[in-house]
Coordinates of C-alpha atoms in Angstrom, one line a residue:
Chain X
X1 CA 130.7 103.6 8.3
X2 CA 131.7 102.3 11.8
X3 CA 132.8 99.4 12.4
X4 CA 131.1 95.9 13.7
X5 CA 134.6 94.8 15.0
X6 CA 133.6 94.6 18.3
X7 CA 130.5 92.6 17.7
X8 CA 132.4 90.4 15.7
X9 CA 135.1 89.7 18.2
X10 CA 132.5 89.1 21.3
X11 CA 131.0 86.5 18.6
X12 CA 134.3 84.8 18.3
X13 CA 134.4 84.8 21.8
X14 CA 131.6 83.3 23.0
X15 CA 132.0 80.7 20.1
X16 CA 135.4 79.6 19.9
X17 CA 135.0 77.6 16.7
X18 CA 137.6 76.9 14.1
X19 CA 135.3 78.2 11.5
X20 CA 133.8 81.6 13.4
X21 CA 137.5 82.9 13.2
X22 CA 136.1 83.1 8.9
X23 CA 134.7 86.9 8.7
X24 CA 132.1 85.5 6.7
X25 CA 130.6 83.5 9.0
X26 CA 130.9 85.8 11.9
X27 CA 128.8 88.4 9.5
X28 CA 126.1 85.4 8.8
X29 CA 126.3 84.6 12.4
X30 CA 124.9 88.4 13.4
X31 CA 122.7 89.0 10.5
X32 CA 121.1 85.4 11.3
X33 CA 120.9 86.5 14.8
X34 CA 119.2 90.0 14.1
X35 CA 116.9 88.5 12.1
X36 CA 115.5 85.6 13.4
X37 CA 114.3 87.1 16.4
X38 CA 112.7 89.6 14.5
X39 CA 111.5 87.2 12.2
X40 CA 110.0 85.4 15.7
X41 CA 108.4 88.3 17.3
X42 CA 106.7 89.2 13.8
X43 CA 105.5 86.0 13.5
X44 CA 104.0 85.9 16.5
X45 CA 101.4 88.5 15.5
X46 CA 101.3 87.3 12.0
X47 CA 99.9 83.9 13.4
X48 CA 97.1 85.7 15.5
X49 CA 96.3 88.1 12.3
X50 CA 96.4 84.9 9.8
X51 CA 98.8 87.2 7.9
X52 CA 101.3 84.2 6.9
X53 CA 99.7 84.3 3.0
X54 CA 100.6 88.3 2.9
X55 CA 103.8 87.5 4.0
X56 CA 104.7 85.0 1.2
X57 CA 103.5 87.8 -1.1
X58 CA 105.7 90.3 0.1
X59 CA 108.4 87.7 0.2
X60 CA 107.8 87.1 -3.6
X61 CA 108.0 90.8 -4.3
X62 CA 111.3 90.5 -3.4
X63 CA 111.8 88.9 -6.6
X64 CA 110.7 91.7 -8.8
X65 CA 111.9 93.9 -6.6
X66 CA 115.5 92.7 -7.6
X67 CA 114.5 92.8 -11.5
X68 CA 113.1 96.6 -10.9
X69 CA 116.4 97.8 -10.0
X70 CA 117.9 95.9 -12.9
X71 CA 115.6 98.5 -14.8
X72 CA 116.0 101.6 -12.8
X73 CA 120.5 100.7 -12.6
X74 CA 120.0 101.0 -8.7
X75 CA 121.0 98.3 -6.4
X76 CA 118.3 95.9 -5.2
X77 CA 119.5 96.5 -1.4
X78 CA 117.3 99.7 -2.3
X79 CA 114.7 98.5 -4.6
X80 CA 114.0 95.2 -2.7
X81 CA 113.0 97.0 0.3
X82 CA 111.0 99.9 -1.3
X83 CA 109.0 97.7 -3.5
X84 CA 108.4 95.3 -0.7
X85 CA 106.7 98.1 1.5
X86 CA 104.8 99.7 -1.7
X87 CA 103.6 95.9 -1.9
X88 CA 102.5 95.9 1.7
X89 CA 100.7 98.9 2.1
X90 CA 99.3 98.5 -1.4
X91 CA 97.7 95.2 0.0
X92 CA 96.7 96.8 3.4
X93 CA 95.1 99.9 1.4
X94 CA 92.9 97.2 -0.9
X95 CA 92.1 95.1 1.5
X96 CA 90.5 98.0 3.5
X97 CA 88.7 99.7 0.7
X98 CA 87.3 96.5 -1.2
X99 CA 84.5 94.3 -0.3
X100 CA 86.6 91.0 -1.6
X101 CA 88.1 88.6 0.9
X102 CA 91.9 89.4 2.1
X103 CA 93.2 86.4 0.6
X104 CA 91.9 87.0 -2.7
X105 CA 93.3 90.2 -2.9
X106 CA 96.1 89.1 -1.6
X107 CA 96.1 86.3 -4.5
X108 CA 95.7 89.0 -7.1
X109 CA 98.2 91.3 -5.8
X110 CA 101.0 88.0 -5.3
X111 CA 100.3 87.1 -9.0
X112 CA 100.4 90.6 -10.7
X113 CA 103.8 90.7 -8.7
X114 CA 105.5 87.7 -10.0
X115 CA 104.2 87.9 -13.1
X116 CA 106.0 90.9 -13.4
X117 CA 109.1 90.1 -12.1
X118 CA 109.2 87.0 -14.3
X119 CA 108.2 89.6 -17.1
X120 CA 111.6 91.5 -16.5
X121 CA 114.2 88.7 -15.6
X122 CA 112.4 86.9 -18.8
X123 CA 114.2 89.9 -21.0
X124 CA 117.7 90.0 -18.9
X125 CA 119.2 86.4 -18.8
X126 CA 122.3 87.1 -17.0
X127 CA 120.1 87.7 -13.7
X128 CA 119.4 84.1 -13.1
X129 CA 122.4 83.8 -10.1
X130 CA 119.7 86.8 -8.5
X131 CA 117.2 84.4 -9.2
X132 CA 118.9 81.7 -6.9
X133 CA 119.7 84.0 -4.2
X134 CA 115.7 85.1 -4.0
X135 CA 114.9 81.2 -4.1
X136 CA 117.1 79.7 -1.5
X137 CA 118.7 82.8 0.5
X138 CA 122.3 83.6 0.4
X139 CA 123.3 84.7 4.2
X140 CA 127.0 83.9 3.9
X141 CA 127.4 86.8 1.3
X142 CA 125.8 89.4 3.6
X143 CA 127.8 92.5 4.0
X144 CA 128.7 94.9 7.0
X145 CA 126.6 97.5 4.8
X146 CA 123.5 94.7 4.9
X147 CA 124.0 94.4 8.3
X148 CA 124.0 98.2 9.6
X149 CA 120.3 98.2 7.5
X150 CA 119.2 95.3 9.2
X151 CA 120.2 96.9 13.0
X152 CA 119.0 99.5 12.2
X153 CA 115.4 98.2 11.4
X154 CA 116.1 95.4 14.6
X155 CA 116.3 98.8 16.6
X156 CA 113.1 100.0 14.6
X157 CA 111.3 96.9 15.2
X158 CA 111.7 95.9 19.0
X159 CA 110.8 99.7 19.9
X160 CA 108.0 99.2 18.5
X161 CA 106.9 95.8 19.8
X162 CA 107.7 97.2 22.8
X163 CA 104.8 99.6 23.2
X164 CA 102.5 97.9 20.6
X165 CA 102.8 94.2 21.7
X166 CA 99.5 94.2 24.5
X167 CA 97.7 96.6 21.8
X168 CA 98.6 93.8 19.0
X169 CA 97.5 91.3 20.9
X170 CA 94.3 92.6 21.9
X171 CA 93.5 93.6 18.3
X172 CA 94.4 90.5 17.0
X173 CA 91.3 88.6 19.1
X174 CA 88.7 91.4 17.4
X175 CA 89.6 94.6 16.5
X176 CA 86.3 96.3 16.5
X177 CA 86.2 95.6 20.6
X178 CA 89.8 96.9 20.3
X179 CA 88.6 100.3 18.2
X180 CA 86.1 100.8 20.4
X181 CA 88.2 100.3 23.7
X182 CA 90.0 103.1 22.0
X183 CA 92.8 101.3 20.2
X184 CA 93.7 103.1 17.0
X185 CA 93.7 100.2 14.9
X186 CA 94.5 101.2 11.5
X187 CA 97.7 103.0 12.5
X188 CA 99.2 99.8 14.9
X189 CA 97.7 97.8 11.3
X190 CA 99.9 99.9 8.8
X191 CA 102.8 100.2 11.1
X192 CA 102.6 96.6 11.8
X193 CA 102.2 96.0 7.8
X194 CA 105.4 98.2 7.0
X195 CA 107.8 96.4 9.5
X196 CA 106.5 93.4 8.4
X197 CA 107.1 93.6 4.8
X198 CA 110.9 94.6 6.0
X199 CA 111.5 91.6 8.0
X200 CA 110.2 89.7 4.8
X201 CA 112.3 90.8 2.5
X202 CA 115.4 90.8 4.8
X203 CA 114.3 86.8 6.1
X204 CA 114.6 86.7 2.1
X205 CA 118.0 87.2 1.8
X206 CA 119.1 84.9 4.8
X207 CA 116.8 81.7 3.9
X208 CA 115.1 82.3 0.7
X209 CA 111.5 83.2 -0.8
X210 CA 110.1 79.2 -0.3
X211 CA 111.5 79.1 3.6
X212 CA 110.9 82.7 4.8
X213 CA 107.2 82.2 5.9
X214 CA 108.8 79.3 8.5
X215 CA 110.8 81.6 9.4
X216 CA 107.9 83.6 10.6
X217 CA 105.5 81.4 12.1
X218 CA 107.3 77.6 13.0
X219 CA 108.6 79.9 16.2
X220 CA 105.6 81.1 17.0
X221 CA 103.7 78.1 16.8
X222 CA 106.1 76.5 18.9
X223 CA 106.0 79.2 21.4
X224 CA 102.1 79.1 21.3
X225 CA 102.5 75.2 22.0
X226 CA 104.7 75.6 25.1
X227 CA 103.2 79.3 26.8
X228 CA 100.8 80.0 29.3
X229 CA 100.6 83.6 28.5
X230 CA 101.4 85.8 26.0
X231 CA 104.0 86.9 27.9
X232 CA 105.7 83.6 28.1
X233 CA 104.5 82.9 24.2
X234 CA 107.1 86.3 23.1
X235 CA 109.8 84.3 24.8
X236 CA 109.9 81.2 24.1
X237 CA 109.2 82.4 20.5
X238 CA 112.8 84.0 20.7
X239 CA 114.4 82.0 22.4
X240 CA 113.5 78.9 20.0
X241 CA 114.1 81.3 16.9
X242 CA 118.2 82.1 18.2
X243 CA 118.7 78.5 19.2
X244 CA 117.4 77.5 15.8
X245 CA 120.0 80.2 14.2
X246 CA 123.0 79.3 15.6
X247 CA 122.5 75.3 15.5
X248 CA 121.2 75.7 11.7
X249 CA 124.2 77.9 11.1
X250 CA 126.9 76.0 12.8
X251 CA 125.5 72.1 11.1
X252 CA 125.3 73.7 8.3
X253 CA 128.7 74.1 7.6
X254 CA 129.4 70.9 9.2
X255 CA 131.8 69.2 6.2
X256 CA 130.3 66.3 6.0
X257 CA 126.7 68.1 6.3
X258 CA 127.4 71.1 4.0
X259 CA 123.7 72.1 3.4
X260 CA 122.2 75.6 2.7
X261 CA 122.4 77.4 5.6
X262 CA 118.6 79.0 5.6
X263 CA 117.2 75.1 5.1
X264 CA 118.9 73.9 8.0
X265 CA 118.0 76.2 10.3
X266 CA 114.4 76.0 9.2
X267 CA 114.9 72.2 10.0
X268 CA 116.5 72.9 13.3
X269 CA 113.0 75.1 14.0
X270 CA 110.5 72.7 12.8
X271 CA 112.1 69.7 15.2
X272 CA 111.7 72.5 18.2
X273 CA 108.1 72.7 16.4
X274 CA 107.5 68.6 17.0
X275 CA 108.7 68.8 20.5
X276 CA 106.5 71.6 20.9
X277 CA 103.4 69.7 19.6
X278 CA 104.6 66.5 21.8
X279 CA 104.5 69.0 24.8
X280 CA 101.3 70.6 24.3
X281 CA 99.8 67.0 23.6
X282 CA 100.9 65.8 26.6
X283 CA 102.2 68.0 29.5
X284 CA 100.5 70.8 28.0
X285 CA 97.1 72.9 29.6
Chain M
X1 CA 64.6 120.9 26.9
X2 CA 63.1 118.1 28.8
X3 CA 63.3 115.7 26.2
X4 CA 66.8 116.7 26.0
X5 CA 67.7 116.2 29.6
X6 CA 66.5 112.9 29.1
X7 CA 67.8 111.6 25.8
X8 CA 71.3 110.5 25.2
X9 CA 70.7 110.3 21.7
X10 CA 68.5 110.1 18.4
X11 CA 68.5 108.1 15.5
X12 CA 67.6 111.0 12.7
X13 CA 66.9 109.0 9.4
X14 CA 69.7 106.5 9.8
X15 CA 70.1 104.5 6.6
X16 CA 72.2 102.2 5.4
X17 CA 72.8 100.6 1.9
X18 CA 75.4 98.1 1.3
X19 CA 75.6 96.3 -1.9
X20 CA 72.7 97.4 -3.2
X21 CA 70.7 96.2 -0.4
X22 CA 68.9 98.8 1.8
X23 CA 69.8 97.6 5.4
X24 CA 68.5 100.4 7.6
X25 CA 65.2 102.5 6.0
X26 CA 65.4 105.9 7.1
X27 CA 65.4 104.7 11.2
X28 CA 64.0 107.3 13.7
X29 CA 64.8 105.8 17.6
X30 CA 65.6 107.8 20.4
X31 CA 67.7 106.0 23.2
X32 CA 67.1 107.6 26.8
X33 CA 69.8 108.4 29.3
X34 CA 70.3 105.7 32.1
X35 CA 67.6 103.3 30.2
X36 CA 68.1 99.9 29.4
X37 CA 67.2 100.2 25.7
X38 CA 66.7 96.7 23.6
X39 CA 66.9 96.2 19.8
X40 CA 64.6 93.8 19.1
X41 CA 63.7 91.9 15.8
X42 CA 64.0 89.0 13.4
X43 CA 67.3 87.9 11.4
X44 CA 68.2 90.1 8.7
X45 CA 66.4 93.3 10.2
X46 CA 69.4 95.4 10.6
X47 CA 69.8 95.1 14.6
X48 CA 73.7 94.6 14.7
X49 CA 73.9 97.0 11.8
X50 CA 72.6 100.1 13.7
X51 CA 74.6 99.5 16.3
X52 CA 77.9 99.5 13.9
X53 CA 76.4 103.2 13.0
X54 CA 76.8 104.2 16.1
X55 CA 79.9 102.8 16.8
X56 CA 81.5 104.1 12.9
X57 CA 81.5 100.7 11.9
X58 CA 79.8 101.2 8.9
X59 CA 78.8 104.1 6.5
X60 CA 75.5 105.6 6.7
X61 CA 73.1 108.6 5.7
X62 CA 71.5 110.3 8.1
X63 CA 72.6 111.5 11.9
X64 CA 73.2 110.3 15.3
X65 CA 72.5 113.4 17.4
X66 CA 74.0 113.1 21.1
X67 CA 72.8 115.3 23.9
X68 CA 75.2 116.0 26.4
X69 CA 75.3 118.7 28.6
X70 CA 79.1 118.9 28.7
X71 CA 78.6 119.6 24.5
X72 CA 80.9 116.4 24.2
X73 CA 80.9 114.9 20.6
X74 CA 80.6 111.3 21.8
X75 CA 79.6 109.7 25.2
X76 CA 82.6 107.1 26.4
X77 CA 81.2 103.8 24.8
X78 CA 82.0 100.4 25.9
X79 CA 80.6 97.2 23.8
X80 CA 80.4 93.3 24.1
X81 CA 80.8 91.9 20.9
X82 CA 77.9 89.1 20.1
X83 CA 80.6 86.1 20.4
X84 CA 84.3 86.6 20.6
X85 CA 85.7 84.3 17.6
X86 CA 88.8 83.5 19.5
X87 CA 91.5 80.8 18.1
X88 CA 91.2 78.1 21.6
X89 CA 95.2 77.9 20.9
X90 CA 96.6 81.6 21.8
X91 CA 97.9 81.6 24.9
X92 CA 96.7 84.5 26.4
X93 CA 95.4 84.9 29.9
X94 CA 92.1 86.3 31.0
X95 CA 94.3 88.8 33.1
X96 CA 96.1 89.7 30.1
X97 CA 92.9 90.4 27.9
X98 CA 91.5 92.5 30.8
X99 CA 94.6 95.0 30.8
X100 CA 95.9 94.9 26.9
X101 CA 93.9 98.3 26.2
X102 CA 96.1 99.9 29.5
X103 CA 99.3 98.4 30.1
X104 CA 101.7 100.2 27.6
X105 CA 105.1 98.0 29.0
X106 CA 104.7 94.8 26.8
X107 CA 103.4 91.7 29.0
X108 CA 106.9 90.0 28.1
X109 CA 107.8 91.7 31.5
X110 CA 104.3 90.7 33.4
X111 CA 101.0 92.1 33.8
X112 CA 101.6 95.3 36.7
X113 CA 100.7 94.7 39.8
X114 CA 98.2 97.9 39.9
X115 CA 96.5 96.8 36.7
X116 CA 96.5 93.6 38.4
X117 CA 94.4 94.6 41.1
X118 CA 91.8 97.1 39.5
X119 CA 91.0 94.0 36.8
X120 CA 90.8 91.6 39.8
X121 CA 88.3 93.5 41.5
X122 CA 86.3 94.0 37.9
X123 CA 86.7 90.0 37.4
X124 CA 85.1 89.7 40.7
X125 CA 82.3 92.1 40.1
X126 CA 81.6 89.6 37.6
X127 CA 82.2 86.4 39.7
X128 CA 85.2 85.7 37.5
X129 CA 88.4 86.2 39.8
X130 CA 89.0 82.3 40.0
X131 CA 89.9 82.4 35.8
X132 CA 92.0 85.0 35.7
X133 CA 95.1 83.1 35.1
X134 CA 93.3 81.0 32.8
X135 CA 93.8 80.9 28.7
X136 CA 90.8 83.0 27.1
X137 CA 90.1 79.8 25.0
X138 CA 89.1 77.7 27.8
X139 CA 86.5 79.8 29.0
X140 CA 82.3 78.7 28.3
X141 CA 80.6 80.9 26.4
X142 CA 78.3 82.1 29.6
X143 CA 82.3 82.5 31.4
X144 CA 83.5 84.3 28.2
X145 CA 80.9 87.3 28.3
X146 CA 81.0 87.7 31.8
X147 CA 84.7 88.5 30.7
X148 CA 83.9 91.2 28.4
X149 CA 80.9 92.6 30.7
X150 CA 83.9 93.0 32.9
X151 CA 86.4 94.4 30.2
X152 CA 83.6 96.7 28.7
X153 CA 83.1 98.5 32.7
X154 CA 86.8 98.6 33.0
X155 CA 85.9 101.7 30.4
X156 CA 83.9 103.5 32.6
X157 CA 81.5 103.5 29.9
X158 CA 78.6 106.0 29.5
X159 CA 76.9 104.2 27.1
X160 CA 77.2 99.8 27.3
X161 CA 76.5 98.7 23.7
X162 CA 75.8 95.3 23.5
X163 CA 75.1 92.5 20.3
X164 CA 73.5 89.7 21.6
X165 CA 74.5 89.5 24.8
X166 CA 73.2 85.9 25.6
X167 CA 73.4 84.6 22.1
X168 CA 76.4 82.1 23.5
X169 CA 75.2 81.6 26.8
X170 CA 72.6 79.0 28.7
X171 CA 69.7 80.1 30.8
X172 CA 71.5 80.1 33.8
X173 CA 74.5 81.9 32.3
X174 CA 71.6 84.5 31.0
X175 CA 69.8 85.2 34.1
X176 CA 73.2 85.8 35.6
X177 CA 74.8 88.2 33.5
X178 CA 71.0 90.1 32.9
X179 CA 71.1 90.8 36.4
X180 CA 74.9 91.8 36.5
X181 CA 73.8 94.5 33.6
X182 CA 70.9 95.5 35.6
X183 CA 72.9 95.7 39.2
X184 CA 75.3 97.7 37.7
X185 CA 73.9 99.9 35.3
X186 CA 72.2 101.2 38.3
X187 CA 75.1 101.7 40.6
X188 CA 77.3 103.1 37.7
X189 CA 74.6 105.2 35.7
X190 CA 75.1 104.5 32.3
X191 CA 72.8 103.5 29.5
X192 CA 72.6 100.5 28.1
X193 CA 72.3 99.7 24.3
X194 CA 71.6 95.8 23.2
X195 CA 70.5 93.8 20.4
X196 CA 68.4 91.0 21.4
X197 CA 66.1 88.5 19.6
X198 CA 65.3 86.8 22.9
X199 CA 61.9 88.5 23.9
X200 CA 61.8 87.2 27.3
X201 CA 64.9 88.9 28.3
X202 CA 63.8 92.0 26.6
X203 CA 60.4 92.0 28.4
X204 CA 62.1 91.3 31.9
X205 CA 65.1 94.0 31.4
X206 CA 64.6 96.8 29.1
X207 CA 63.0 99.6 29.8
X208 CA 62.9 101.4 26.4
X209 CA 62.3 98.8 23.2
X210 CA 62.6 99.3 19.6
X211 CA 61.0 97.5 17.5
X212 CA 63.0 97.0 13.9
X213 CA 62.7 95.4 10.4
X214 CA 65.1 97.4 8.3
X215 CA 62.4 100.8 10.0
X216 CA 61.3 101.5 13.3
X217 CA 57.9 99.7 13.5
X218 CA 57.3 100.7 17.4
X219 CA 58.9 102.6 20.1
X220 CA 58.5 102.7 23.4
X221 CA 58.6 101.6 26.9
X222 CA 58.3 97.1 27.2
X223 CA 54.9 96.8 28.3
X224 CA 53.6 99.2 25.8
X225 CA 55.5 98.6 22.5
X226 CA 55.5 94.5 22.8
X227 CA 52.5 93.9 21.8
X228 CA 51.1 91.4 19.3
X229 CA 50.5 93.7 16.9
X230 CA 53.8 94.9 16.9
X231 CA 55.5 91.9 17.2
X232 CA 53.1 90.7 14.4
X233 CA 54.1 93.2 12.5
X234 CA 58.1 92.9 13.0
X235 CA 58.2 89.1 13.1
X236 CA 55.2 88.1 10.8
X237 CA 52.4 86.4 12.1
X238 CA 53.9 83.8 13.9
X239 CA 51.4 83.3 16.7
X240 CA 52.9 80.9 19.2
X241 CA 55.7 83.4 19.4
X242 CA 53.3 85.8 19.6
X243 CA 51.2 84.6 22.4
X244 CA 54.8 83.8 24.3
X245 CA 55.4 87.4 24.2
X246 CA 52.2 88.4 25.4
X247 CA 52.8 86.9 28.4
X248 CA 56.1 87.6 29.0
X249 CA 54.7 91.1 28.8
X250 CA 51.9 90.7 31.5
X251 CA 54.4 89.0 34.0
X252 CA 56.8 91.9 32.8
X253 CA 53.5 94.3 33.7
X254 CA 53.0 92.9 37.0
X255 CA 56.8 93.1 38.3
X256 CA 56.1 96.6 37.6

């Protein structure tokens, strides 16, 4: 496997800190910053889609996704991802085919999940340090192996935001006007689905199942609070989610602060979040 | 062969069931090239669900037959929703909406300037240019469809389907955008498909009616096919309507 060296090093660089000469932290310090702005970006279209319940669902899968490769004796860096998608699409296929409302699919499918997952690690004690990792994330263990997936799904991602972003947009305000206007909605819908669930599960690992929707959306409200367009919206959306990153990161490990990393920069988002509000409320169109 | 040359395309048997319920009977309409064609009936008579036939929206039994002399499957179709359900908070522009279906480089880098100026000069057409930097959620309801009038000719459609056109819009904002359809439905040549329940504007505009309640009750050109009977028949017998109508018809008769 190649080497992050020089990643690493131009971190240290441009962050001459006592504590980013630690490997560990220079390894959170990427992974956080690949995966925020994905997160971000995401989130953007996950706010105009209303998708932020389907994410908590695929974040939850995440969950039994660890305690199905406890059954199958493969690592959860593969079985976390899989099931995550096979959750995704499964919800995307249902919702498409059945005349119920999304979120109550979404419900049934969120439940069935956990319930399973809680079937499994219910059998296998020794699991319950997995269990804390899924509840409260766990960047600071990443490794380079974790981070080489994650770039190469940050590649994946902004290539394809790059020539679906307009297309997203315009079938996020009504996508029978979009399929019409000769959009092909259902493929920019499962493509969308499939990264999405990815992000998920890897925002899973860096802040935990009960934080990874704010990873998603606090940017992207924010960024709909400050922009004008939905040009502006994409980048003030990643710029607030790197900011939040590195000052969550960096306090967090603060001695006299020593919090859990994906908490604190969930806080650090949320106050750009009030600002935002304060902004729209009074400087704001 | 003449009816050909002048049909863009039939109804044959159109029905549709959903849930159990039996939305469209069996519809037989014919829709002729270059017409102004109105969908006209009461709430819960299948209007907006005929048009989702045609554009595969919904399931259905029966055909849509369209002639074309090129032998093309499908005509280009452009449609304006009945009201765009938009959240007031997303902060896109009007400019932005008009070119999301064409500009592939993401707007993060700008709308380009050539898109720029074709969906300037369609915002104009419209007498929109002055809210084209302006967020889609600030616009009036009479403002908004103006927007997708514009949006929907940026297609170069053949065939304009629209739901309700005015359903969102005041008189003023009606008269307006009925004579926008009309001015350029006969410079551009397409036909024109809409669902309306407001009988005046039918009576003024269309040229072609048809008259539904889950069947095709009447057919035929305005003057003839809104009748009382017919509009007895469609909307019960609801008289003062009726005798509205009738009029509407006669001043509709006499512009002819």
């Amino acid at each position: 496997m190649p080497e992050l060296t020089i990643i690493y090093d131009i971190l240290a660089y441009l962050f001459p800190f006592e504590f980013m000469k630690i490997s560990f932290m220079q390894r959170a310090l990427l992974g956080l910053l690949l995966i925020a702005p994905m997160a971000a970006v995401m989130g953007i279209q996950v706010v105009n889609f209303k998708m932020a319940f389907f994410a908590d669902a695929i974040g939850h899968s995440a969950f039994t996704g660890v305690a199905l490769g406890l059954i199958l004796g493969i690592s959860p860096q593969w079985t976390m991802p899989a099931f995550g998608l096979f959750v995704g699409f499964s919800i995307m296929w249902s919702q498409r085919k059945s005349t119920l409302a999304n979120d109550t699919i979404i419900g049934v499918f969120f439940s069935g999940v956990v319930a399973f997952g809680i079937a499994v690690v219910s059998r296998n004690s020794h699991v319950a340090r997995d269990v804390q990792t899924f509840l409260y994330g766990d960047i600071l263990t990443i490794t380079d192996q974790d981070i080489w997936f994650i770039l190469l799904l940050f590649f994946i991602l902004f290539i394809f935001q790059f020539f679906a972003y307009n297309r997203l947009m315009y079938l996020g305000l009504n996508s029978t006007l979009a399929e019409v206007h000769g959009v092909k909605v259902s493929v920019y819908q499962f493509i969308f689905a499939g990264l999405l669930s990815l992000v998920v599960i890897f925002s899973v690992w860096a802040v935990g199942v009960l934080l990874v929707t704010a990873l998603l959306i606090i940017p992207a409200a924010s960024a709909r609070n400050f922009a004008n367009s939905s040009g502006q919206m994409f980048w003030y959306a990643i710029i607030i989610s790197i900011v939040s990153a590195i000052l969550g990161l960096f306090i967090s490990t603060i001695s006299s602060i020593n919090t859990a990393t994906g908490a604190t920069v969930v806080l650090v988002s949320f106050i750009w979040y009030i600002i935002s509000a304060i902004y729209a409320r009074f400087l704001g169109q | 062969m003449n009816e050909a040359a002048n049909t863009l395309f039939k109804f044959n048997s159109v029905s549709v069931t959903l849930g159990g319920n039996k939305i469209l009977d069996k519809v037989n309409a014919t829709v002729p090239k270059g017409s102004c064609t109105a969908i006209v009936g009461p709430n819960g008579a299948g209007k907006t669900t005929l048009l989702l036939t045609l554009l595969k929206k919904v399931s259905y039994k029966g055909e849509i037959t369209f002639y074309s002399p090129e032998k093309k499957a499908l005509p280009r179709i452009a449609y304006v929703p009945q009201k765009l359900q938009i959240d007031t908070a997303l902060p896109m522009t009007v400019l932005e909406f008009m070119v999301s279906g064409q500009q592939r480089v993401p707007f993060w880098f700008g709308v380009r300037t050539k898109l720029k100026s074709r969906a300037m000069e369609l915002l104009k057409s419209v007498h929109m240019e002055s809210v084209a930097n302006r967020r889609l959620g600030a616009l009036s309801g009479g403002e908004m469809q103006r927007v997708l009038l514009a949006l929907a000719l940026a297609q170069k459609p053949e065939l304009l389907v629209l739901d309700e056109p005015s359903a969102s819009v005041d008189i003023q904002g009606d008269i307006l955008l009925c004579e926008l359809m009309d001015k350029f439905r006969k410079e551009l040549g397409f036909t024109q498909l809409m669902v309306s329940h407001d009988l005046g504007t039918v009576s003024h505009h269309a040229t072609h009616v048809i008259c539904l309640n889950r069947r095709v009750v009447a057919e035929g050109n305005a003057s003839e096919t809104l009748t009382h009977e017919n509009l007895a028949a469609i909307f019960g017998l609801h008289m003062g309507l009726a005798q509205i109508s009738e009029n509407c018809c006669t001043k509709a008769h006499l512009d002819a």
